[in-house]
Amino acid sequence: MAAEWRRSSVLGGETGRGRVVANAVVLGFAVAGLVAFSAAGEAPFEQKARVQRIENAVLAPCCYTEPVSRHQSEIAVKMRIEIAKWVAEGRTDQEILDTYVRQYGSKVLVDPRTIPGWWTPWVPWLIVILGVVFGFWLLRRWHARPVAAALPLPTTGTAELPDFDDEE
């Protein structure tokens, strides 16, 4: 009974021939997968990197302030889906960017010259800190100056002013 179960459980019904057929099927799927993988030309992680690069190169057309990769509008989500689909279809980066330029104009592309540098958020804080330091320095300098130094000292060669209160 155990021998019958082993024979019937293998694909071909016979132990030796069934394994050969099963191995051939698995090998065929592996070869087909490799052929499909090489026909696509890119690994999935390479496609993902391309998708991210394109998403960062295109601005969301609703406000033209943030790249599609970060923007949360409905059109940005639609564009992310389109970009992923077009990359999977095998379109080049330039074809995808040209498509969006035709639809929305050239201002949809991110200009690397307009992307603020890492230092941009720090500039206002640096100005405030320097202003506060300068203000403290100025106050300390004014406070340290003696009041008497601002008034002229009487000298011996000056004539004394008459006292007008005594003449009454």
mmCIF file of C-alpha atoms in Angstrom:
data_model
loop_
_atom_site.group_PDB
_atom_site.id
_atom_site.type_symbol
_atom_site.label_atom_id
_atom_site.label_comp_id
_atom_site.label_asym_id
_atom_site.label_seq_id
_atom_site.Cartn_x
_atom_site.Cartn_y
_atom_site.Cartn_z
ATOM 1 C CA MET A 1 0.000 0.000 0.000
ATOM 2 C CA ALA A 2 2.836 2.405 0.814
ATOM 3 C CA ALA A 3 4.477 1.629 -2.532
ATOM 4 C CA GLU A 4 1.237 2.440 -4.365
ATOM 5 C CA TRP A 5 0.946 5.774 -2.557
ATOM 6 C CA ARG A 6 4.535 6.695 -3.493
ATOM 7 C CA ARG A 7 3.944 5.830 -7.130
ATOM 8 C CA SER A 8 0.705 7.799 -7.360
ATOM 9 C CA SER A 9 2.064 10.843 -5.585
ATOM 10 C CA VAL A 10 4.754 11.474 -8.161
ATOM 11 C CA LEU A 11 3.690 13.409 -11.275
ATOM 12 C CA GLY A 12 4.299 10.666 -13.804
ATOM 13 C CA GLY A 13 2.832 7.899 -11.706
ATOM 14 C CA GLU A 14 6.137 6.079 -11.821
ATOM 15 C CA THR A 15 8.836 6.937 -9.359
ATOM 16 C CA GLY A 16 11.850 7.382 -11.687
ATOM 17 C CA ARG A 17 10.133 8.924 -14.674
ATOM 18 C CA GLY A 18 7.989 11.238 -12.538
ATOM 19 C CA ARG A 19 10.975 12.823 -10.856
ATOM 20 C CA VAL A 20 12.641 13.444 -14.167
ATOM 21 C CA VAL A 21 9.504 15.154 -15.455
ATOM 22 C CA ALA A 22 9.166 17.238 -12.267
ATOM 23 C CA ASN A 23 12.818 18.274 -12.422
ATOM 24 C CA ALA A 24 12.453 19.172 -16.089
ATOM 25 C CA VAL A 25 9.409 21.343 -15.321
ATOM 26 C CA VAL A 26 11.242 23.164 -12.513
ATOM 27 C CA LEU A 27 14.303 23.632 -14.713
ATOM 28 C CA GLY A 28 12.082 24.960 -17.511
ATOM 29 C CA PHE A 29 10.507 27.532 -15.189
ATOM 30 C CA ALA A 30 13.951 28.594 -13.977
ATOM 31 C CA VAL A 31 15.236 29.048 -17.525
ATOM 32 C CA ALA A 32 12.068 30.939 -18.524
ATOM 33 C CA GLY A 33 12.501 33.210 -15.518
ATOM 34 C CA LEU A 34 16.114 33.928 -16.416
ATOM 35 C CA VAL A 35 15.164 34.658 -20.015
ATOM 36 C CA ALA A 36 12.382 37.000 -18.911
ATOM 37 C CA PHE A 37 14.701 38.646 -16.398
ATOM 38 C CA SER A 38 17.413 39.222 -18.993
ATOM 39 C CA ALA A 39 14.838 40.414 -21.546
ATOM 40 C CA ALA A 40 13.638 43.061 -19.129
ATOM 41 C CA GLY A 41 17.217 44.270 -18.889
ATOM 42 C CA GLU A 42 16.911 45.550 -15.347
ATOM 43 C CA ALA A 43 16.701 44.042 -11.937
ATOM 44 C CA PRO A 44 13.780 45.115 -9.745
ATOM 45 C CA PHE A 45 16.053 47.204 -7.516
ATOM 46 C CA GLU A 46 17.424 48.995 -10.594
ATOM 47 C CA GLN A 47 13.871 49.754 -11.721
ATOM 48 C CA LYS A 48 13.033 51.030 -8.258
ATOM 49 C CA ALA A 49 16.075 53.311 -8.319
ATOM 50 C CA ARG A 50 15.040 54.656 -11.736
ATOM 51 C CA VAL A 51 11.489 55.255 -10.527
ATOM 52 C CA GLN A 52 12.771 57.202 -7.506
ATOM 53 C CA ARG A 53 15.160 59.228 -9.656
ATOM 54 C CA ILE A 54 12.370 60.190 -12.071
ATOM 55 C CA GLU A 55 9.932 60.957 -9.236
ATOM 56 C CA ASN A 56 12.517 63.334 -7.769
ATOM 57 C CA ALA A 57 13.056 64.995 -11.162
ATOM 58 C CA VAL A 58 9.394 65.915 -11.721
ATOM 59 C CA LEU A 59 7.438 68.535 -9.747
ATOM 60 C CA ALA A 60 3.824 68.037 -8.806
ATOM 61 C CA PRO A 61 1.867 70.125 -11.343
ATOM 62 C CA CYS A 62 -0.712 71.283 -8.807
ATOM 63 C CA CYS A 63 1.685 73.695 -7.084
ATOM 64 C CA TYR A 64 5.132 73.199 -8.656
ATOM 65 C CA THR A 65 6.820 73.343 -5.250
ATOM 66 C CA GLU A 66 7.555 69.720 -4.312
ATOM 67 C CA PRO A 67 8.756 66.741 -6.294
ATOM 68 C CA VAL A 68 6.240 64.010 -7.055
ATOM 69 C CA SER A 69 8.110 61.661 -4.712
ATOM 70 C CA ARG A 70 7.174 63.760 -1.638
ATOM 71 C CA HIS A 71 3.958 65.493 -2.654
ATOM 72 C CA GLN A 72 0.687 63.989 -1.395
ATOM 73 C CA SER A 73 -1.826 65.355 -3.893
ATOM 74 C CA GLU A 74 -4.007 63.120 -6.017
ATOM 75 C CA ILE A 75 -2.179 64.041 -9.212
ATOM 76 C CA ALA A 76 1.207 63.267 -7.616
ATOM 77 C CA VAL A 77 0.010 59.797 -6.623
ATOM 78 C CA LYS A 78 -1.285 59.269 -10.178
ATOM 79 C CA MET A 79 2.074 60.380 -11.594
ATOM 80 C CA ARG A 80 3.987 57.997 -9.290
ATOM 81 C CA ILE A 81 1.838 55.104 -10.567
ATOM 82 C CA GLU A 82 2.369 56.177 -14.189
ATOM 83 C CA ILE A 83 6.121 56.469 -13.736
ATOM 84 C CA ALA A 84 6.361 52.990 -12.199
ATOM 85 C CA LYS A 85 4.243 51.548 -15.029
ATOM 86 C CA TRP A 86 6.296 53.248 -17.760
ATOM 87 C CA VAL A 87 9.588 52.118 -16.241
ATOM 88 C CA ALA A 88 8.273 48.544 -16.084
ATOM 89 C CA GLU A 89 7.239 48.822 -19.750
ATOM 90 C CA GLY A 90 10.804 49.761 -20.637
ATOM 91 C CA ARG A 91 10.484 53.452 -21.480
ATOM 92 C CA THR A 92 13.629 55.511 -21.080
ATOM 93 C CA ASP A 93 13.943 58.269 -18.505
ATOM 94 C CA GLN A 94 14.031 60.922 -21.209
ATOM 95 C CA GLU A 95 10.823 59.600 -22.826
ATOM 96 C CA ILE A 96 9.013 59.797 -19.493
ATOM 97 C CA LEU A 97 10.296 63.310 -18.755
ATOM 98 C CA ASP A 98 9.399 64.456 -22.285
ATOM 99 C CA THR A 99 5.864 63.125 -21.807
ATOM 100 C CA TYR A 100 5.399 65.258 -18.694
ATOM 101 C CA VAL A 101 6.961 68.304 -20.365
ATOM 102 C CA ARG A 102 4.435 67.961 -23.216
ATOM 103 C CA GLN A 103 1.554 67.666 -20.736
ATOM 104 C CA TYR A 104 2.493 70.351 -18.185
ATOM 105 C CA GLY A 105 5.266 72.468 -19.701
ATOM 106 C CA SER A 106 8.939 72.739 -18.855
ATOM 107 C CA LYS A 107 8.363 74.076 -15.357
ATOM 108 C CA VAL A 108 7.279 70.574 -14.278
ATOM 109 C CA LEU A 109 10.960 69.558 -14.295
ATOM 110 C CA VAL A 110 13.071 70.112 -11.207
ATOM 111 C CA ASP A 111 15.863 72.546 -11.931
ATOM 112 C CA PRO A 112 18.868 71.539 -9.823
ATOM 113 C CA ARG A 113 19.883 75.177 -9.578
ATOM 114 C CA THR A 114 16.664 76.007 -7.727
ATOM 115 C CA ILE A 115 16.900 73.276 -5.114
ATOM 116 C CA PRO A 116 17.995 74.912 -1.872
ATOM 117 C CA GLY A 117 21.186 73.635 -0.335
ATOM 118 C CA TRP A 118 21.495 71.997 3.053
ATOM 119 C CA TRP A 119 22.468 75.339 4.564
ATOM 120 C CA THR A 120 19.304 77.213 3.556
ATOM 121 C CA PRO A 121 17.253 76.443 6.696
ATOM 122 C CA TRP A 122 20.181 77.471 8.897
ATOM 123 C CA VAL A 123 20.647 80.981 7.473
ATOM 124 C CA PRO A 124 17.715 82.650 9.317
ATOM 125 C CA TRP A 125 18.764 81.053 12.601
ATOM 126 C CA LEU A 126 22.345 82.169 12.127
ATOM 127 C CA ILE A 127 21.191 85.736 11.463
ATOM 128 C CA VAL A 128 19.018 85.713 14.602
ATOM 129 C CA ILE A 129 21.848 84.362 16.764
ATOM 130 C CA LEU A 130 24.331 86.918 15.435
ATOM 131 C CA GLY A 131 21.766 89.700 15.976
ATOM 132 C CA VAL A 132 21.206 88.649 19.591
ATOM 133 C CA VAL A 133 24.963 88.464 20.257
ATOM 134 C CA PHE A 134 25.460 91.906 18.711
ATOM 135 C CA GLY A 135 22.585 93.306 20.792
ATOM 136 C CA PHE A 136 24.075 91.959 24.039
ATOM 137 C CA TRP A 137 27.476 93.326 23.081
ATOM 138 C CA LEU A 138 25.988 96.756 22.364
ATOM 139 C CA LEU A 139 24.014 96.821 25.630
ATOM 140 C CA ARG A 140 27.060 95.796 27.654
ATOM 141 C CA ARG A 141 29.153 98.487 25.989
ATOM 142 C CA TRP A 142 26.545 101.151 26.723
ATOM 143 C CA HIS A 143 26.166 99.953 30.310
ATOM 144 C CA ALA A 144 29.921 99.952 30.908
ATOM 145 C CA ARG A 145 30.369 103.562 29.751
ATOM 146 C CA PRO A 146 30.351 105.871 32.804
ATOM 147 C CA VAL A 147 27.829 108.687 32.833
ATOM 148 C CA ALA A 148 30.410 111.238 34.017
ATOM 149 C CA ALA A 149 32.491 110.687 30.904
ATOM 150 C CA ALA A 150 29.626 112.037 28.850
ATOM 151 C CA LEU A 151 29.578 115.378 30.767
ATOM 152 C CA PRO A 152 32.416 117.897 30.352
ATOM 153 C CA LEU A 153 34.577 118.424 33.460
ATOM 154 C CA PRO A 154 34.941 121.980 34.754
ATOM 155 C CA THR A 155 38.352 123.442 34.141
ATOM 156 C CA THR A 156 40.126 126.093 36.218
ATOM 157 C CA GLY A 157 40.337 128.641 33.415
ATOM 158 C CA THR A 158 36.593 129.076 32.908
ATOM 159 C CA ALA A 159 34.693 131.935 34.433
ATOM 160 C CA GLU A 160 32.110 131.127 36.977
ATOM 161 C CA LEU A 161 28.541 131.712 35.919
ATOM 162 C CA PRO A 162 26.549 134.092 38.056
ATOM 163 C CA ASP A 163 23.917 132.677 40.314
ATOM 164 C CA PHE A 164 20.646 134.263 39.298
ATOM 165 C CA ASP A 165 18.790 133.112 42.406
ATOM 166 C CA ASP A 166 20.843 135.400 44.688
ATOM 167 C CA GLU A 167 19.902 138.660 42.965
ATOM 168 C CA GLU A 168 16.329 138.771 43.958
#
